[in-house]
PDB file of C-alpha atoms in Angstrom:
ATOM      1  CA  UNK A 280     100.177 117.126  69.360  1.00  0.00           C
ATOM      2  CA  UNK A 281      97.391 115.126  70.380  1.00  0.00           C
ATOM      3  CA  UNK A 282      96.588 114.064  73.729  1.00  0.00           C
ATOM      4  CA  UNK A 283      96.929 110.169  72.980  1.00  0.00           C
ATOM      5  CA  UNK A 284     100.184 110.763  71.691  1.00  0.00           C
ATOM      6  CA  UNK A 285     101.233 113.141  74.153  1.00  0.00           C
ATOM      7  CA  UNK A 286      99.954 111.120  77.075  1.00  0.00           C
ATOM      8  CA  UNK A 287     100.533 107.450  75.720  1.00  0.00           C
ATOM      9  CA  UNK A 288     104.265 108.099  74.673  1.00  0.00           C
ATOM     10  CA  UNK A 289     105.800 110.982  76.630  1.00  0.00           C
ATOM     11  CA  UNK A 290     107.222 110.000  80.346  1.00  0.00           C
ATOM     12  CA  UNK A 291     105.427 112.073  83.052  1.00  0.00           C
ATOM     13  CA  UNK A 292     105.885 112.074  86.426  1.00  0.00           C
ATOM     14  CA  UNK A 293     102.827 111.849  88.480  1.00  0.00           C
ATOM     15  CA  UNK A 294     101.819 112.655  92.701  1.00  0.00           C
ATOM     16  CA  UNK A 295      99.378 110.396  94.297  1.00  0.00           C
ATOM     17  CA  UNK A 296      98.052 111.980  97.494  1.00  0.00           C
ATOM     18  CA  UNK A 297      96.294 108.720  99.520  1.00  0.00           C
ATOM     19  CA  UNK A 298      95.082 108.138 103.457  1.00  0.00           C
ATOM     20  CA  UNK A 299      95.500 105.160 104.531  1.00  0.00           C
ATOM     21  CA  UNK A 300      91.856 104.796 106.113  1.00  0.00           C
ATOM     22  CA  UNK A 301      90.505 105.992 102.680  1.00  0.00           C
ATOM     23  CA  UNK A 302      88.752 103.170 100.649  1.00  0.00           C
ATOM     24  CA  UNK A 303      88.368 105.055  97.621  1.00  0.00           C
ATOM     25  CA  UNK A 304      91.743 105.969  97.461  1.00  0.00           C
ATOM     26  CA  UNK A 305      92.666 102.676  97.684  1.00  0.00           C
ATOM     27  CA  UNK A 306      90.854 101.701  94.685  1.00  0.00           C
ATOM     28  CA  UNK A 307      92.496 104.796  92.818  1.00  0.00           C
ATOM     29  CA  UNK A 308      96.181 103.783  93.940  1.00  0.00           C
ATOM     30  CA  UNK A 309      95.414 100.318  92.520  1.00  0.00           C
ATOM     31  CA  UNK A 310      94.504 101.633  89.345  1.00  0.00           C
ATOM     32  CA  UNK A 311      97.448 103.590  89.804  1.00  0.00           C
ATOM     33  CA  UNK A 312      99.743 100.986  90.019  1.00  0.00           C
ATOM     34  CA  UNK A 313      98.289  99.389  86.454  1.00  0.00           C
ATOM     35  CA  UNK A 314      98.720 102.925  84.971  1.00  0.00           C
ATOM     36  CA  UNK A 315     102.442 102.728  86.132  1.00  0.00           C
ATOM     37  CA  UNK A 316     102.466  99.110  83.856  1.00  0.00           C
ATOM     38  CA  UNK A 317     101.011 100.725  80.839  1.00  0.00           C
ATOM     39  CA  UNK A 318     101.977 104.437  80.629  1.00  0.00           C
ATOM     40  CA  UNK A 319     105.455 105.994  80.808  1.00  0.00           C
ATOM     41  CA  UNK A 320     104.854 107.578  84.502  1.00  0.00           C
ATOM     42  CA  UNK A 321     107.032 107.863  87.434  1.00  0.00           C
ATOM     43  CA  UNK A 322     104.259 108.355  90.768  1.00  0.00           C
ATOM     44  CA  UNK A 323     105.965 109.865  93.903  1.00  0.00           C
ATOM     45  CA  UNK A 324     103.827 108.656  96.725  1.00  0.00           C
ATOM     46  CA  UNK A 325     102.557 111.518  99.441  1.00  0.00           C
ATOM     47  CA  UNK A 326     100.058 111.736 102.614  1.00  0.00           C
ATOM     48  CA  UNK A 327      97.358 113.643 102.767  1.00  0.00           C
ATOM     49  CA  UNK A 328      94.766 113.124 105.925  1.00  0.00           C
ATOM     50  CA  UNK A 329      91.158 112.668 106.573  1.00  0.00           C
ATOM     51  CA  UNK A 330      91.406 113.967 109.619  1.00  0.00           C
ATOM     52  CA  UNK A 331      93.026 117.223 108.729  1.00  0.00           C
ATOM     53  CA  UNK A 332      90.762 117.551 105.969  1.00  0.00           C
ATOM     54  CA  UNK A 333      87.772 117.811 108.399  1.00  0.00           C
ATOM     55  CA  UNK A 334      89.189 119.174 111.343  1.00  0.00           C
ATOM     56  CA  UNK A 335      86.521 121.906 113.228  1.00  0.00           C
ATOM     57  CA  UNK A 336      83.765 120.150 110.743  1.00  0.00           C
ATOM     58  CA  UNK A 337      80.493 119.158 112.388  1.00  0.00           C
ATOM     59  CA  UNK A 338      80.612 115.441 111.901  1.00  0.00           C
ATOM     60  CA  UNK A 339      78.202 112.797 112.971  1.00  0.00           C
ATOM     61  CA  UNK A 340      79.202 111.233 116.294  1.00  0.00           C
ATOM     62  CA  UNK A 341      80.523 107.847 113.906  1.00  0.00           C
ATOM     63  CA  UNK A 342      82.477 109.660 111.241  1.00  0.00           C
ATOM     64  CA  UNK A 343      83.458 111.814 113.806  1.00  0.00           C
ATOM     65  CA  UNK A 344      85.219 108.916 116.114  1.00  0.00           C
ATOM     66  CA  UNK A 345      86.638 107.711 112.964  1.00  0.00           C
ATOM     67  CA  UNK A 346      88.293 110.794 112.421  1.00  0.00           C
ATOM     68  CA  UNK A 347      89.914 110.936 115.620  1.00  0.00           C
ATOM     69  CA  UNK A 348      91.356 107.426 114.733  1.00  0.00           C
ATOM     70  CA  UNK A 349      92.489 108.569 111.393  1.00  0.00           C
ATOM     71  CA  UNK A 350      95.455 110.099 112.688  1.00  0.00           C
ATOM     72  CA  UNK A 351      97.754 107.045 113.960  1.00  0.00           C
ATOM     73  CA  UNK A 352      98.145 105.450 110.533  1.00  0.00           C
ATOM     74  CA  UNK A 353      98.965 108.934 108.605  1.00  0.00           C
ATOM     75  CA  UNK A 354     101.592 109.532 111.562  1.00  0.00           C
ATOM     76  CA  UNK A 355     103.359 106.591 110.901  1.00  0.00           C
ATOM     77  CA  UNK A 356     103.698 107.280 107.518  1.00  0.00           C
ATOM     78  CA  UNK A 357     104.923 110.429 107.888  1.00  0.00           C
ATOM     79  CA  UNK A 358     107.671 109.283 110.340  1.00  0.00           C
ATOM     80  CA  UNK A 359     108.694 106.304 108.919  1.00  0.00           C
ATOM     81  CA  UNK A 360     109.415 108.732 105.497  1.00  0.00           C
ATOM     82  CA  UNK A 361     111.494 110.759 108.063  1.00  0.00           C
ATOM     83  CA  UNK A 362     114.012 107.930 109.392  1.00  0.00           C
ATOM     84  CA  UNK A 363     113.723 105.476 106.436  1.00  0.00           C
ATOM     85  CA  UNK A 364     113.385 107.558 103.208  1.00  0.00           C
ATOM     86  CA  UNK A 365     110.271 108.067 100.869  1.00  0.00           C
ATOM     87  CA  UNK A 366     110.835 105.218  98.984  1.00  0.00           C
ATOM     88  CA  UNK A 367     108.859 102.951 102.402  1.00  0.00           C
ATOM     89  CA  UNK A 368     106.050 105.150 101.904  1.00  0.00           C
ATOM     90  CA  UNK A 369     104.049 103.153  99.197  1.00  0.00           C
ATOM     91  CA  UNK A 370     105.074  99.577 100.795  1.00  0.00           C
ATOM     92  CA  UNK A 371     103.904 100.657 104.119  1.00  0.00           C
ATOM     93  CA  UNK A 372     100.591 102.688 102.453  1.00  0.00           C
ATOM     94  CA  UNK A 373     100.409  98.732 100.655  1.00  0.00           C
ATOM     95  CA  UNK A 374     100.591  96.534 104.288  1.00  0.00           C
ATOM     96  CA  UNK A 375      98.507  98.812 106.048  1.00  0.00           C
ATOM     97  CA  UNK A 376      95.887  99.576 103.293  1.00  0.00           C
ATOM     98  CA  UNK A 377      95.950  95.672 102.462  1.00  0.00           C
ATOM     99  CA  UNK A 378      94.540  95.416 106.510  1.00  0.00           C
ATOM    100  CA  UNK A 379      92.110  97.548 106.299  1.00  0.00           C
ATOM    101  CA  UNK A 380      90.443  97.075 103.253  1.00  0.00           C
ATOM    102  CA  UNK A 381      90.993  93.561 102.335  1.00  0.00           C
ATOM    103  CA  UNK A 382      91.165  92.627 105.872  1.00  0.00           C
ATOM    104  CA  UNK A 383      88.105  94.542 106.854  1.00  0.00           C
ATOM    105  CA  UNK A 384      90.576  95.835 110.030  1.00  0.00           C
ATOM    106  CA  UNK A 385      88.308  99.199 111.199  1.00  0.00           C
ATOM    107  CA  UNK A 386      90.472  99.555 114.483  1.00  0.00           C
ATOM    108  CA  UNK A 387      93.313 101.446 112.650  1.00  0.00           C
ATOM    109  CA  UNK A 388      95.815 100.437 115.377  1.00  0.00           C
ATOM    110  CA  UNK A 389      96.020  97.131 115.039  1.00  0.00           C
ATOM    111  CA  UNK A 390      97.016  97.522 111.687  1.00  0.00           C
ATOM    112  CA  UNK A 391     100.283  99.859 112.147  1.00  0.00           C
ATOM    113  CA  UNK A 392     102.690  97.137 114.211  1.00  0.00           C
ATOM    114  CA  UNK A 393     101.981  94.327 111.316  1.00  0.00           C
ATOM    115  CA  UNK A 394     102.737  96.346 108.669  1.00  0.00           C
ATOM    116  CA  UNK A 395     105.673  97.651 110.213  1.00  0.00           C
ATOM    117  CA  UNK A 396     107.060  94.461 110.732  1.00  0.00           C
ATOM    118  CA  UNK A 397     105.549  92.900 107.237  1.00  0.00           C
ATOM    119  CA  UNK A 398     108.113  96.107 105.352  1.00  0.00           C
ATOM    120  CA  UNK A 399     110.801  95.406 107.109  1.00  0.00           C
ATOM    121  CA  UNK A 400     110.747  98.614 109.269  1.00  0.00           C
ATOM    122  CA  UNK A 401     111.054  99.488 113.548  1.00  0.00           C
ATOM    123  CA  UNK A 402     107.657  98.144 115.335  1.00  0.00           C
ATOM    124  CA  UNK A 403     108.880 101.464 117.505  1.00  0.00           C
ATOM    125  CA  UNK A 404     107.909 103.845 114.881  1.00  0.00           C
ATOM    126  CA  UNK A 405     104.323 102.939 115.871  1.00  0.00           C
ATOM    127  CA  UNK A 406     104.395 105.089 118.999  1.00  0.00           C
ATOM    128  CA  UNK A 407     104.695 108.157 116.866  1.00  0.00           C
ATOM    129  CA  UNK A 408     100.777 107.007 116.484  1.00  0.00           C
ATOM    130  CA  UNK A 409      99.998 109.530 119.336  1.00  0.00           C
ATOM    131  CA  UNK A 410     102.514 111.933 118.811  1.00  0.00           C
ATOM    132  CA  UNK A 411     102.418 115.343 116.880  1.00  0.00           C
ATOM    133  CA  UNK A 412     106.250 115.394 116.240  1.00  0.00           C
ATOM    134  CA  UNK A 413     105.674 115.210 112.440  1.00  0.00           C
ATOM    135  CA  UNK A 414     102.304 116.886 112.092  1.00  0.00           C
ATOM    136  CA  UNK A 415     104.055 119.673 110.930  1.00  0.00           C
ATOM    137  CA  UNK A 416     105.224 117.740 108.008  1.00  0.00           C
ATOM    138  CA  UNK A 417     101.815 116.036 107.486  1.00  0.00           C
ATOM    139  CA  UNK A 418      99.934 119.287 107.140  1.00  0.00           C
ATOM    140  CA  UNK A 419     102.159 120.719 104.638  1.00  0.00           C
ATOM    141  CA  UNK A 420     101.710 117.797 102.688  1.00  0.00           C
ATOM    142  CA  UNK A 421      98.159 117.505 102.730  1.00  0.00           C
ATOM    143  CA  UNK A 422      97.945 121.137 102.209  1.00  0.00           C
ATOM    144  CA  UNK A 423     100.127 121.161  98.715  1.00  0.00           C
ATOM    145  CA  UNK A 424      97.331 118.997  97.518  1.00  0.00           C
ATOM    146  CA  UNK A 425      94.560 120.942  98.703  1.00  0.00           C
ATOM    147  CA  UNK A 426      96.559 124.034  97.242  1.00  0.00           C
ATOM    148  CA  UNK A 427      96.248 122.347  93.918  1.00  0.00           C
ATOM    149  CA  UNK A 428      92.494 120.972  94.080  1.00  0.00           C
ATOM    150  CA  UNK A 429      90.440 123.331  96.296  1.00  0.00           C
ATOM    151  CA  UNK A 430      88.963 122.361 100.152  1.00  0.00           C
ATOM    152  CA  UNK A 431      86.033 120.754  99.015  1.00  0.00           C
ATOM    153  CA  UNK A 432      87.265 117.263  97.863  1.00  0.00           C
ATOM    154  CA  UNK A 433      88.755 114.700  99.736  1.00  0.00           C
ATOM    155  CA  UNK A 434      91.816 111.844  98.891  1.00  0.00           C
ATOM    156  CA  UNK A 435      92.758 110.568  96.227  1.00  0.00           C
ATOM    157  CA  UNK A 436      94.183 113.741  94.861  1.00  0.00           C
ATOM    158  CA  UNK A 437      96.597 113.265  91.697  1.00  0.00           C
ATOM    159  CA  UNK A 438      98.894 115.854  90.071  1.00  0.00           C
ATOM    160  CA  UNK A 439     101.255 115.231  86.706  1.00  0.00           C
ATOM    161  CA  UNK A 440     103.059 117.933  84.720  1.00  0.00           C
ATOM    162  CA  UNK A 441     101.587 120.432  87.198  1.00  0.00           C
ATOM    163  CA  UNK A 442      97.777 119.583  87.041  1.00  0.00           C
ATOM    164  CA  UNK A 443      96.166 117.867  89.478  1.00  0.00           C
ATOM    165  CA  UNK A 444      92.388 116.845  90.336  1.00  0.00           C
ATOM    166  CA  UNK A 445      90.374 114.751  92.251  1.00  0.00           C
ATOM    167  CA  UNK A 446      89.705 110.755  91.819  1.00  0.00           C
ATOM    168  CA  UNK A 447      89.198 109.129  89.505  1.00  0.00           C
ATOM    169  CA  UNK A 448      86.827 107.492  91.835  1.00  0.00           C
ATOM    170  CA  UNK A 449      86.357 103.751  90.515  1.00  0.00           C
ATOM    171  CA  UNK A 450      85.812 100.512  91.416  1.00  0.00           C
ATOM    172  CA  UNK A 451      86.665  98.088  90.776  1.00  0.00           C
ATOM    173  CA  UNK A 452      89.788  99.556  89.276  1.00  0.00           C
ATOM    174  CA  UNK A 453      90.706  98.873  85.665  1.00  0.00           C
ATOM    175  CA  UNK A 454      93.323  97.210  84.410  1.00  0.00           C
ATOM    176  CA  UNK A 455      95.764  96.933  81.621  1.00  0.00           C
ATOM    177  CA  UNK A 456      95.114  98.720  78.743  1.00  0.00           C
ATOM    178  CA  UNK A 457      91.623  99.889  79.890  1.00  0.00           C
ATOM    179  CA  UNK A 458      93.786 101.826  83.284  1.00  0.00           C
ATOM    180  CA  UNK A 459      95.863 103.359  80.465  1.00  0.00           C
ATOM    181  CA  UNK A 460      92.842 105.041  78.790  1.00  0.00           C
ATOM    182  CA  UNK A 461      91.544 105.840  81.683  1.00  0.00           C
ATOM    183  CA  UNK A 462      94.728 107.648  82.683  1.00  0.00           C
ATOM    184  CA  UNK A 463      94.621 109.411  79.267  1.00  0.00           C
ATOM    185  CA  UNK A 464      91.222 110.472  80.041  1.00  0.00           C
ATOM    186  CA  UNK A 465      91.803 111.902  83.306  1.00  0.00           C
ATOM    187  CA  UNK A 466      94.879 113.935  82.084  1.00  0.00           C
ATOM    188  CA  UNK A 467      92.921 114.978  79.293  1.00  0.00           C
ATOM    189  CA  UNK A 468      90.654 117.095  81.475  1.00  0.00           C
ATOM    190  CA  UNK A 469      92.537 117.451  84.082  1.00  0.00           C
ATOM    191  CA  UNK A 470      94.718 120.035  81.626  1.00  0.00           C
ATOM    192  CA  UNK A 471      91.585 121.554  79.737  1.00  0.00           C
ATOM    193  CA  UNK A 472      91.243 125.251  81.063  1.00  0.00           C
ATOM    194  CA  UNK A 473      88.205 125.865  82.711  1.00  0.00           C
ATOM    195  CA  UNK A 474      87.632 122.064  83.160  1.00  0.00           C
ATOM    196  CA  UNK A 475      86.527 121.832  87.372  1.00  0.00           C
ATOM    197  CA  UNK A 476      83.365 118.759  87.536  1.00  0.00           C
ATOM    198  CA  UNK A 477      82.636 115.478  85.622  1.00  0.00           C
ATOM    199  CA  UNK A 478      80.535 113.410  88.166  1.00  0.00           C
ATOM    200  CA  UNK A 479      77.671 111.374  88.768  1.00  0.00           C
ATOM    201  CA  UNK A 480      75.887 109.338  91.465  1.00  0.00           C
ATOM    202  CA  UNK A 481      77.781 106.551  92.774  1.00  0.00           C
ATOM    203  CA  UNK A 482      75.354 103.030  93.157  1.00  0.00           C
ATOM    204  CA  UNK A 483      78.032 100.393  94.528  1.00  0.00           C
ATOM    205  CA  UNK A 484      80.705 100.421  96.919  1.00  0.00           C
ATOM    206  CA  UNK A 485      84.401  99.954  96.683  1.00  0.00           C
ATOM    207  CA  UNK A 486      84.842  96.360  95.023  1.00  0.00           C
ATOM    208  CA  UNK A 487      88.460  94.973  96.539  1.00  0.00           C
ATOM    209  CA  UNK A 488      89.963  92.458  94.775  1.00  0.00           C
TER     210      UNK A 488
END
């Protein structure tokens, strides 16, 4: 069977691992979403974290404070999935992503209450911001992507049918038909044996439209 066929026709059902704070996963979960117009593929949406990710890293003193931010957003995810379902975590990823990137918010906080309110949810699920109750829950779910992509990557992370990688990393992210080959592409080498590193040199910056 070929992959065109095999990709193009057959459903598949797809995990996007994002962080909120992440613009280049943001440009992937847009893509994403177009992928989801064109391609017969149900996407579970999941957290993975930044801040885990470089936790005990030797950071510069920026990145580092950013880090330390990272955590409120992720947090709120994670406990809003606990009390409200899964099915809030890609319209709350959408308001709070939507903030920071389009709205060029970088103080991560101010981002959580409006969102909250813009999905419909508790404004009180923001104090969970700068609590650990569900770090637990957010470490396990960051690690089952790591588990499937190695330490050395960051978000987006993507499984389907079992194989997973990192990226794409695009901008700005294609649409219609042109997200579908893409998609085909991805899968493509994503399920090659031996397959690990297709990359070059990035020259512009995340385009948000």
């Amino acid at each position: 069977m070929s992959a065109a066929t095999d990709v193009s026709t057959t459903r598949s059902a797809a995990e996007f691992w994002f962080d909120p704070l992440c613009p280049w996963a943001w440009m992937t979960s847009r893509w994403m979403m177009e992928v989801e117009k064109v391609r017969p593929v149900d996407v579970t949406w999941s957290v993975m974290s930044l801040s885990v990710l470089n936790e005990g890293r030797d950071l510069p003193e920026e990145y580092r404070a950013m880090m330390d931010k990272g955590w409120g957003p992720v947090r709120v995810v994670m406990a809003a999935r606990k009390f409200h379902g899964e099915e809030v975590t890609k319209p709350l990823y959408d308001a709070m992503g939507t903030r920071i990137h389009l709205g060029g918010e970088k103080d991560f906080a101010k981002v959580i209450v409006p969102a909250l309110e813009e999905v419909g949810l508790p404004v009180e699920l923001a104090e969970y911001a700068d609590k650990d109750d569900f770090d637990a829950e957010l470490r396990a779910s960051h690690q089952r992507a790591i588990d499937l992509v190695g330490d050395d990557v960051g978000t987006p992370v993507v499984a389907v049918n079992g194989e997973a990688f990192f990226g794409p990393v695009v901008t700005p992210a294609p649409k219609g038909e042109a997200a579908g080959r893409l998609w085909d592409g991805c899968v493509l080498v994503a399920g090659t044996p031996g397959f690990y590193e297709l990359k070059r040199s990035r020259t512009v910056g995340p385009i948000f439209e």
